Structures are given as C-alpha cells and as structure tokens.
C-alpha cells in the first residue's frame, strides 16, 4: 500500500480480528479505515491533535482513538460516539473480546478497564512504575502484560489492585511485548537491543536474539512466526518461539522507521506502519489456513456479523473471572 495517505510522522496500523478492515492512525491526527482486501477507503478524517494509539472494539464497526488528552470512540463512518474524559493521556490500548473490556494505559501510570457493553469503568489501577507505553494481552487467560521503563514486565487483572507477577526482563526500558495465540510464550524487546522469549507458565527465559536496533514493535503470527520492527529493518524468525533460530527467516528494509506491525489473520501477510506510510509484506507460512467459522469467519455477511454480535454479548465473560490460572474456575466446588 502506498505511503501517500500518511506522509508525516509515524503510523499505527491495526487490523480487526477477522482482517476485514485496516485501521490507520497518524501521529499528527490523521485517521482512516481501509478495506483490507479491496483497498477501498471506508472513512477518513482528521482529529487536529496528537494521536497516540487506535484500536478496534468487538468488531470493525467501532474503534477507539487515544488522542492528545482524552479517549474517543468512533463508528465505522467516522462519527464520534463518545468522549471518555475519565481516561486522561492514554498511550496504549488493547481490547479483550470475550469480556468486552477496553484496556487503556496512561502517561500517568494508570491502567483502566472499561466495559464497552455497559459503558462502566470496571477497574482503575495505579501501577506506580512510570509512564505506560507498552501493553499486550494474553489470549489464554486475558491477563494484561505491561512493559516498564525499569526493564520489568508486570501482569495485571481487573479484580486485583496490585500486579500479580513482576518479571525483570531487560537492563533498560521495555519497548514492546507480544504473546503467542496459545498464551504460553511471551516475547519482549528492550532498549538493550535484545529480543527475549519467555515461558509464561514458569516465567523463565527460553532464549534471546540480538537485533540491529531496539525493536519498537513485535508480533507473533498464528503459526508461531515472530516479527520485529528494528528501525528501518523488519526481521521475521521462523520457529523462533520453540527454539532459537540461527538466522532470520526473512528481512525487509522500509522507507521509514517502523512504529507498528501486525500479522494478518488467516493470511500469509504482515502489515507494517512506519514514518513514510504503510507497507504489506508477504510472509509464507504465517497465517492459519483452517478457520472455525463459528469463532472467527473472515467471509461473514452483514447478517452473520449482527447475529455474531448478539451471541458475543450473550456469552460475555464477567471481568471477575479473569485470573492468571484459567483453570481456576473448574476447581470451584459447587453446592
């Protein structure tokens, strides 16, 4: 994709869960939603202020934008739905689809959990470890992983006000965190130019890679490929989670400094946002070829999307059930 849409500053590129739409956010306030397959522009507008992060909600009909001061919610046409003034100076966003929770990390060191189905603030935690600029969610247990400037990564849940786990991962600030789809491996990148792979079950390091520059963005594909954006260079390691790879699977040089990247679900493609625009790279073997249409259907119709939204609300998991051990609920005695 050409970089003419975003000629200035860095670009944050986010794909929906079914890879139907691509959400783009420029640092200086340019927002656009593009159909990923046809490359047609769905909506485009300018917020006329700094934009720090963007995130799709439960489907691609709504998205959140962390602007200069407050958190705003828009629909797919670009109309503003909400201005959340209790969320100040938000740096990073992530969404828990099975709990309908929008998680935001702020410059002031606060972590917010917002229920998007009711509009209520479920929890607000004071992390007290400096500005929060690095966030990731574990798809296995819905725990939130935060990277900090002192080199630690902390794990949080909405029902406990303190960090459940704190891990010293790097000798400098943590730049990015990524979790694989099984939720068993965590990948971290630090200012020390190291990319480390951790076992989340034992909280021990498995192996590490030396990057040419500190990696500002990480992502793990559905088939376990690891991608890192190191300045103007994008590196992809194959089998980098199970064992240490001797050399990258592929490398690509960008026309600008990379700021975000994400593998396209169910496709062998990698989207990269950088200071010169957006690029899409072909990565053979990255996407899952078989999909469960009852869970995520890349070819769903409008009627199926509406029915799926109602089903998601009926099967919504309460925030109180989020724990580090996802099997705790099965250990509760009945009667």
Short mmCIF file of N, CA, C and O in Angstrom, two decimals, residues 19-81:
data_model
loop_
_atom_site.label_atom_id
_atom_site.label_comp_id
_atom_site.label_asym_id
_atom_site.label_seq_id
_atom_site.Cartn_x
_atom_site.Cartn_y
_atom_site.Cartn_z
N UNK A 19 -9.72 -9.57 9.99
CA UNK A 19 -8.90 -8.97 8.92
C UNK A 19 -9.76 -8.44 7.78
O UNK A 19 -9.38 -8.53 6.62
N UNK A 20 -10.93 -7.88 8.11
CA UNK A 20 -11.75 -7.28 7.07
C UNK A 20 -11.33 -5.84 6.80
O UNK A 20 -11.34 -5.38 5.65
N UNK A 21 -10.99 -5.11 7.85
CA UNK A 21 -10.65 -3.69 7.73
C UNK A 21 -9.31 -3.42 8.39
O UNK A 21 -8.89 -4.11 9.32
N UNK A 22 -8.66 -2.37 7.89
CA UNK A 22 -7.39 -1.90 8.43
C UNK A 22 -7.59 -0.50 8.98
O UNK A 22 -8.08 0.39 8.28
N UNK A 23 -7.25 -0.31 10.25
CA UNK A 23 -7.38 0.98 10.92
C UNK A 23 -6.01 1.64 11.00
O UNK A 23 -5.07 1.05 11.53
N UNK A 24 -5.92 2.85 10.46
CA UNK A 24 -4.66 3.59 10.41
C UNK A 24 -4.78 4.88 11.22
O UNK A 24 -5.78 5.60 11.10
N UNK A 25 -3.76 5.15 12.02
CA UNK A 25 -3.73 6.39 12.80
C UNK A 25 -2.38 7.05 12.71
O UNK A 25 -1.37 6.44 13.08
N UNK A 26 -2.35 8.27 12.21
CA UNK A 26 -1.11 9.03 12.13
C UNK A 26 -0.84 9.80 13.39
O UNK A 26 -1.77 10.23 14.09
N UNK A 27 0.41 10.01 13.70
CA UNK A 27 0.78 10.68 14.95
C UNK A 27 0.20 12.09 15.05
O UNK A 27 -0.14 12.56 16.13
N UNK A 28 0.03 12.75 13.92
CA UNK A 28 -0.47 14.13 13.92
C UNK A 28 -1.98 14.23 13.76
O UNK A 28 -2.51 15.32 13.53
N UNK A 29 -2.70 13.09 13.86
CA UNK A 29 -4.15 13.16 13.94
C UNK A 29 -4.92 12.63 12.75
O UNK A 29 -6.15 12.74 12.73
N UNK A 30 -4.26 12.06 11.76
CA UNK A 30 -4.95 11.53 10.58
C UNK A 30 -5.45 10.12 10.88
O UNK A 30 -4.68 9.25 11.29
N UNK A 31 -6.76 9.87 10.66
CA UNK A 31 -7.37 8.56 10.93
C UNK A 31 -8.05 8.08 9.65
O UNK A 31 -8.71 8.87 8.96
N UNK A 32 -7.89 6.81 9.34
CA UNK A 32 -8.52 6.23 8.16
C UNK A 32 -8.83 4.76 8.42
O UNK A 32 -8.09 4.07 9.12
N UNK A 33 -9.95 4.31 7.83
CA UNK A 33 -10.33 2.89 7.85
C UNK A 33 -10.38 2.43 6.41
O UNK A 33 -11.09 3.02 5.58
N UNK A 34 -9.61 1.38 6.10
CA UNK A 34 -9.46 0.89 4.73
C UNK A 34 -9.89 -0.56 4.68
O UNK A 34 -9.56 -1.35 5.58
N UNK A 35 -10.65 -0.94 3.65
CA UNK A 35 -10.97 -2.34 3.41
C UNK A 35 -9.69 -3.07 3.01
O UNK A 35 -9.06 -2.72 2.02
N UNK A 36 -9.32 -4.09 3.78
CA UNK A 36 -8.02 -4.72 3.59
C UNK A 36 -7.92 -5.44 2.25
O UNK A 36 -6.87 -5.43 1.61
N UNK A 37 -9.00 -6.06 1.80
CA UNK A 37 -8.95 -6.84 0.57
C UNK A 37 -9.06 -5.98 -0.68
O UNK A 37 -8.28 -6.11 -1.61
N UNK A 38 -10.03 -5.08 -0.71
CA UNK A 38 -10.23 -4.26 -1.91
C UNK A 38 -9.43 -2.97 -1.89
O UNK A 38 -9.35 -2.28 -2.91
N UNK A 39 -8.85 -2.62 -0.72
CA UNK A 39 -8.07 -1.38 -0.55
C UNK A 39 -8.92 -0.13 -0.77
O UNK A 39 -8.40 0.93 -1.09
N UNK A 40 -10.23 -0.25 -0.57
CA UNK A 40 -11.11 0.91 -0.69
C UNK A 40 -11.18 1.65 0.64
O UNK A 40 -11.22 1.04 1.71
N UNK A 41 -11.23 2.97 0.56
CA UNK A 41 -11.27 3.80 1.75
C UNK A 41 -12.68 3.84 2.31
O UNK A 41 -13.62 4.27 1.64
N UNK A 42 -12.87 3.35 3.56
CA UNK A 42 -14.19 3.35 4.19
C UNK A 42 -14.51 4.69 4.81
O UNK A 42 -15.59 5.23 4.62
N UNK A 43 -13.59 5.24 5.56
CA UNK A 43 -13.77 6.57 6.13
C UNK A 43 -12.40 7.18 6.37
O UNK A 43 -11.39 6.47 6.51
N UNK A 44 -12.35 8.50 6.43
CA UNK A 44 -11.10 9.23 6.64
C UNK A 44 -11.43 10.59 7.24
O UNK A 44 -12.34 11.28 6.76
N UNK A 45 -10.72 10.95 8.30
CA UNK A 45 -10.93 12.25 8.92
C UNK A 45 -9.68 12.63 9.69
O UNK A 45 -8.74 11.84 9.83
N UNK A 46 -9.66 13.86 10.18
CA UNK A 46 -8.51 14.39 10.92
C UNK A 46 -9.02 14.94 12.25
O UNK A 46 -9.98 15.71 12.30
N UNK A 47 -8.37 14.54 13.35
CA UNK A 47 -8.80 14.98 14.68
C UNK A 47 -8.13 16.28 15.11
O UNK A 47 -8.47 16.84 16.15
N UNK A 48 -7.15 16.75 14.33
CA UNK A 48 -6.48 18.04 14.55
C UNK A 48 -5.78 18.11 15.91
O UNK A 48 -5.74 19.15 16.55
N UNK A 49 -5.27 16.99 16.38
CA UNK A 49 -4.45 16.95 17.58
C UNK A 49 -3.65 15.65 17.58
O UNK A 49 -3.83 14.79 16.71
N UNK A 50 -2.78 15.51 18.54
CA UNK A 50 -1.91 14.34 18.60
C UNK A 50 -2.72 13.07 18.79
O UNK A 50 -3.68 13.03 19.57
N UNK A 51 -2.34 12.03 18.07
CA UNK A 51 -2.99 10.72 18.17
C UNK A 51 -1.94 9.71 18.60
O UNK A 51 -0.93 9.52 17.92
N UNK A 52 -2.18 9.05 19.73
CA UNK A 52 -1.17 8.15 20.29
C UNK A 52 -1.41 6.68 19.92
O UNK A 52 -0.47 5.93 19.72
N UNK A 53 -2.67 6.27 19.84
CA UNK A 53 -2.96 4.86 19.53
C UNK A 53 -4.40 4.73 19.07
O UNK A 53 -5.26 5.57 19.39
N UNK A 54 -4.67 3.68 18.31
CA UNK A 54 -6.03 3.35 17.86
C UNK A 54 -6.26 1.86 18.07
O UNK A 54 -5.31 1.07 18.08
N UNK A 55 -7.55 1.48 18.22
CA UNK A 55 -7.86 0.08 18.50
C UNK A 55 -9.31 -0.21 18.11
O UNK A 55 -10.22 0.52 18.50
N UNK A 56 -9.51 -1.28 17.32
CA UNK A 56 -10.86 -1.76 17.06
C UNK A 56 -11.46 -2.34 18.34
O UNK A 56 -10.75 -2.87 19.19
N UNK A 57 -12.81 -2.27 18.45
CA UNK A 57 -13.51 -2.85 19.59
C UNK A 57 -13.97 -4.26 19.22
O UNK A 57 -13.26 -4.99 18.54
N UNK A 58 -15.17 -4.68 19.64
CA UNK A 58 -15.59 -6.08 19.46
C UNK A 58 -15.73 -6.47 17.99
O UNK A 58 -15.65 -7.64 17.66
N UNK A 59 -15.99 -5.51 17.11
CA UNK A 59 -15.95 -5.77 15.68
C UNK A 59 -15.42 -4.51 14.99
O UNK A 59 -15.00 -3.56 15.66
N UNK A 60 -15.44 -4.51 13.68
CA UNK A 60 -14.83 -3.41 12.93
C UNK A 60 -15.78 -2.26 12.67
O UNK A 60 -15.49 -1.39 11.85
N UNK A 61 -16.92 -2.24 13.37
CA UNK A 61 -17.88 -1.15 13.24
C UNK A 61 -17.61 -0.03 14.23
O UNK A 61 -18.21 1.04 14.13
N UNK A 62 -16.75 -0.26 15.20
CA UNK A 62 -16.42 0.75 16.21
C UNK A 62 -14.93 0.67 16.53
O UNK A 62 -14.35 -0.42 16.50
N UNK A 63 -14.34 1.82 16.82
CA UNK A 63 -12.93 1.83 17.22
C UNK A 63 -12.69 2.98 18.19
O UNK A 63 -13.45 3.96 18.24
N UNK A 64 -11.63 2.82 18.98
CA UNK A 64 -11.23 3.83 19.97
C UNK A 64 -9.95 4.50 19.52
O UNK A 64 -9.10 3.87 18.89
N UNK A 65 -9.83 5.77 19.84
CA UNK A 65 -8.65 6.55 19.49
C UNK A 65 -8.16 7.29 20.72
O UNK A 65 -8.92 8.03 21.35
N UNK A 66 -6.90 7.07 21.08
CA UNK A 66 -6.28 7.78 22.20
C UNK A 66 -5.67 9.08 21.67
O UNK A 66 -4.61 9.06 21.05
N UNK A 67 -6.38 10.18 21.91
CA UNK A 67 -5.95 11.47 21.38
C UNK A 67 -5.13 12.23 22.43
O UNK A 67 -4.71 11.65 23.44
N UNK A 68 -4.88 13.49 22.17
CA UNK A 68 -3.93 14.25 22.97
C UNK A 68 -4.28 14.25 24.45
O UNK A 68 -3.40 14.08 25.31
N UNK A 69 -5.57 14.39 24.77
CA UNK A 69 -5.96 14.49 26.17
C UNK A 69 -6.93 13.37 26.59
O UNK A 69 -6.74 12.74 27.61
N UNK A 70 -7.96 13.13 25.79
CA UNK A 70 -8.99 12.17 26.17
C UNK A 70 -9.03 10.98 25.21
O UNK A 70 -8.41 10.99 24.15
N UNK A 71 -9.82 9.98 25.62
CA UNK A 71 -10.06 8.80 24.80
C UNK A 71 -11.40 8.96 24.09
O UNK A 71 -12.42 9.25 24.73
N UNK A 72 -11.41 8.80 22.76
CA UNK A 72 -12.61 8.98 21.96
C UNK A 72 -12.98 7.66 21.29
O UNK A 72 -12.11 6.86 20.95
N UNK A 73 -14.29 7.47 21.08
CA UNK A 73 -14.82 6.29 20.40
C UNK A 73 -15.58 6.74 19.16
O UNK A 73 -16.40 7.66 19.22
N UNK A 74 -15.28 6.10 18.01
CA UNK A 74 -15.89 6.44 16.73
C UNK A 74 -16.53 5.20 16.13
O UNK A 74 -16.17 4.06 16.48
N UNK A 75 -17.48 5.42 15.20
CA UNK A 75 -18.04 4.31 14.45
C UNK A 75 -17.32 4.19 13.11
O UNK A 75 -16.39 4.94 12.81
N UNK A 76 -17.75 3.25 12.27
CA UNK A 76 -17.05 2.97 11.02
C UNK A 76 -17.17 4.09 10.00
O UNK A 76 -16.44 4.11 9.02
N UNK A 77 -18.11 5.04 10.21
CA UNK A 77 -18.25 6.18 9.30
C UNK A 77 -17.44 7.39 9.74
O UNK A 77 -17.43 8.40 9.05
N UNK A 78 -16.78 7.30 10.89
CA UNK A 78 -16.00 8.41 11.41
C UNK A 78 -16.76 9.32 12.34
O UNK A 78 -16.23 10.36 12.76
N UNK A 79 -18.01 8.97 12.69
CA UNK A 79 -18.79 9.80 13.62
C UNK A 79 -18.37 9.51 15.05
O UNK A 79 -18.25 8.36 15.46
N UNK A 80 -18.16 10.57 15.82
CA UNK A 80 -17.75 10.41 17.22
C UNK A 80 -18.94 9.99 18.06
O UNK A 80 -19.99 10.63 18.07
N UNK A 81 -18.79 8.88 18.79
CA UNK A 81 -19.85 8.34 19.63
C UNK A 81 -19.69 8.75 21.09
O UNK A 81 -20.68 9.08 21.75
#
